[in-house]
Short mmCIF file of C-alpha atoms in Angstrom, two decimals:
data_model
loop_
_atom_site.label_atom_id
_atom_site.label_comp_id
_atom_site.label_asym_id
_atom_site.label_seq_id
_atom_site.Cartn_x
_atom_site.Cartn_y
_atom_site.Cartn_z
CA MET A 16 14.47 28.96 -68.32
CA THR A 17 12.25 31.99 -67.14
CA MET A 18 9.25 32.88 -69.53
CA MET A 19 7.47 36.27 -69.07
CA THR A 20 3.86 34.96 -69.94
CA PRO A 21 0.45 35.12 -68.42
CA THR A 22 -0.30 32.23 -66.13
CA ILE A 23 -3.56 30.64 -65.83
CA GLN A 24 -5.76 30.97 -62.62
CA ALA A 25 -8.45 28.89 -61.52
CA GLY A 26 -11.70 30.01 -63.41
CA THR A 27 -9.81 31.98 -65.96
CA THR A 28 -8.84 30.98 -69.40
CA ARG A 29 -5.73 33.48 -70.17
CA SER A 30 -2.92 32.21 -71.82
CA THR A 31 -0.20 32.62 -74.56
CA ALA A 32 -2.15 29.91 -76.50
CA PRO A 33 -3.89 30.67 -79.67
CA GLU A 34 -7.71 30.44 -80.10
CA THR A 35 -9.14 27.00 -80.79
CA THR A 36 -9.90 28.23 -84.16
CA ALA A 37 -6.27 27.92 -84.84
CA ARG A 38 -4.83 25.38 -86.60
CA THR A 39 -3.68 22.91 -84.17
CA GLY A 40 -2.77 19.46 -83.97
CA LEU A 41 -0.49 16.41 -83.74
CA ALA A 42 1.79 14.73 -86.38
CA PRO A 43 1.19 11.09 -87.38
CA GLY A 44 3.05 8.82 -85.04
CA THR A 45 2.49 10.82 -81.90
CA ILE A 46 1.12 8.81 -79.29
CA VAL A 47 -2.27 9.55 -77.12
CA LEU A 48 -3.25 7.88 -73.81
CA THR A 49 -6.60 6.37 -74.17
CA LEU A 50 -8.58 3.65 -72.26
CA ARG A 51 -7.24 1.20 -74.78
CA GLY A 52 -3.81 2.23 -73.71
CA GLU A 53 -1.14 4.14 -75.79
CA VAL A 54 -2.48 4.61 -79.59
CA PRO A 55 -1.02 6.52 -82.42
CA VAL A 56 -2.89 9.59 -83.38
CA GLU A 57 -3.78 8.37 -86.71
CA ASN A 58 -5.21 5.23 -85.45
CA LEU A 59 -7.70 7.40 -83.31
CA ARG A 60 -11.67 7.43 -84.20
CA GLY A 61 -14.41 9.05 -82.94
CA GLY A 62 -16.15 7.26 -79.88
CA ASP A 63 -12.90 6.42 -78.53
CA ARG A 64 -12.21 7.06 -74.84
CA VAL A 65 -8.96 9.48 -74.30
CA ILE A 66 -7.62 10.19 -70.98
CA THR A 67 -7.39 13.78 -70.20
CA ARG A 68 -5.96 15.53 -67.11
CA ASP A 69 -8.45 18.06 -66.75
CA LYS A 70 -11.83 15.34 -66.76
CA GLY A 71 -10.51 11.62 -66.57
CA ALA A 72 -11.88 9.56 -69.61
CA GLN A 73 -13.37 11.68 -72.27
CA THR A 74 -15.14 10.46 -75.59
CA LEU A 75 -13.42 11.89 -78.79
CA ARG A 76 -16.05 13.25 -81.04
CA GLY A 77 -13.80 13.39 -84.13
CA VAL A 78 -10.58 13.44 -85.96
CA THR A 79 -9.72 15.86 -88.76
CA GLN A 80 -6.63 16.30 -90.70
CA HIS A 81 -5.05 19.15 -92.30
CA PHE A 82 -1.72 20.49 -93.58
CA ALA A 83 -0.04 23.21 -91.00
CA ASP A 84 3.11 24.71 -89.80
CA THR A 85 4.66 22.59 -87.51
CA THR A 86 7.68 22.37 -85.14
CA THR A 87 9.61 19.40 -83.17
CA ILE A 88 9.72 19.57 -79.38
CA ALA A 89 13.01 17.82 -78.14
CA ALA A 90 12.67 14.73 -76.33
CA GLY A 91 12.89 15.51 -72.32
CA ALA A 92 12.64 19.48 -73.06
CA PHE A 93 10.41 19.97 -70.15
CA GLY A 94 12.02 17.08 -67.73
CA ARG A 95 12.39 13.55 -67.85
CA ASN A 96 10.19 12.10 -70.27
CA ARG A 97 8.50 15.43 -71.12
CA PRO A 98 7.96 14.51 -74.09
CA GLU A 99 9.19 10.86 -73.90
CA ARG A 100 10.38 11.43 -77.66
CA GLU A 101 10.75 13.90 -80.15
CA LEU A 102 7.14 15.48 -80.70
CA ARG A 103 6.20 17.25 -83.97
CA VAL A 104 3.15 19.65 -83.23
CA SER A 105 1.73 22.51 -84.86
CA THR A 106 3.34 25.69 -84.13
CA ASN A 107 0.03 26.93 -82.62
CA GLN A 108 -0.21 24.21 -80.55
CA PRO A 109 -0.86 25.12 -77.11
CA VAL A 110 1.57 23.01 -74.43
CA MET A 111 1.03 23.05 -70.89
CA ILE A 112 4.27 24.08 -68.96
CA ARG A 113 4.44 23.25 -65.33
CA GLY A 114 6.59 24.68 -62.76
CA GLU A 115 5.96 27.46 -59.98
CA ARG A 116 3.15 28.38 -62.50
CA THR A 117 1.08 26.45 -64.82
CA SER A 118 0.90 28.23 -68.05
CA LEU A 119 -0.48 27.11 -71.68
CA ILE A 120 2.01 28.23 -74.26
CA ALA A 121 1.76 27.90 -77.95
CA ALA A 122 4.71 25.93 -79.18
CA ARG A 123 5.94 28.66 -81.67
CA HIS A 124 6.72 30.67 -78.50
CA LEU A 125 9.09 27.84 -76.99
CA ALA A 126 12.48 29.07 -77.90
CA GLY A 127 15.12 27.17 -76.48
CA VAL A 128 13.42 23.79 -76.74
CA LEU A 129 12.54 23.55 -80.39
CA ARG A 130 14.59 21.09 -82.71
CA ASP A 131 14.13 22.31 -85.97
CA ALA A 132 12.77 25.05 -88.56
CA VAL A 133 8.92 24.92 -89.12
CA GLU A 134 7.79 23.08 -92.15
CA GLN A 135 4.47 21.93 -93.40
CA THR A 136 3.07 18.57 -92.26
CA LEU A 137 -0.05 16.64 -92.17
CA LEU A 138 -1.58 16.96 -88.75
CA TYR A 139 -4.47 15.07 -87.14
CA ARG A 140 -6.68 17.43 -84.68
CA LEU A 141 -8.79 15.65 -81.92
CA CYS A 142 -12.38 16.86 -81.15
CA PHE A 143 -14.15 16.57 -77.85
CA ASP A 144 -17.27 18.24 -76.68
CA ALA A 145 -15.36 20.79 -74.90
CA GLU A 146 -11.40 21.64 -74.50
CA HIS A 147 -9.31 19.18 -72.93
CA ILE A 148 -5.72 18.33 -71.65
CA ILE A 149 -4.42 15.25 -72.87
CA TYR A 150 -1.42 13.40 -72.70
CA ALA A 151 0.55 12.85 -75.96
CA ASP A 152 4.03 11.40 -76.06
CA GLY A 153 4.10 12.26 -72.33
CA LEU A 154 3.52 15.77 -72.73
CA GLU A 155 0.31 17.68 -71.84
CA LEU A 156 -1.50 19.45 -74.92
CA THR A 157 -4.84 21.06 -75.40
CA THR A 158 -7.36 19.72 -77.89
CA ALA A 159 -10.02 21.48 -79.78
CA ARG A 160 -14.06 21.38 -79.10
CA ALA A 161 -16.32 19.44 -81.89
CA ALA A 162 -17.91 22.42 -84.21
#
């Protein structure tokens, strides 16, 4: 699959991912990697230490809930266990795609790996002191900065 998207270079923030003010988030049941192990997103609370790709374990500042348009990424869409199972995310959720280049791409732009139509779903948005890349059902996704 060839995608014509901007590449994230060291020291830049250019990507096709939406701004952090966009409605991003994870659906109930999504498993997030933490220092306590694998935890469903709905069981996370401020103060939990979440494993990030970019900065190791980071303190979760808060979790917000909202309804937003979502779509499902098929299990294994990006290789073995990436994601580990079907993953429902906001259509605005930035997803890290690795290959010859590493890019952040909003889920809505991932034609060919989405399983179903867009629908409104309750989502959990994880907020940290800075944006981070977390592991959710084996896929790397960005998070929000706490307001």
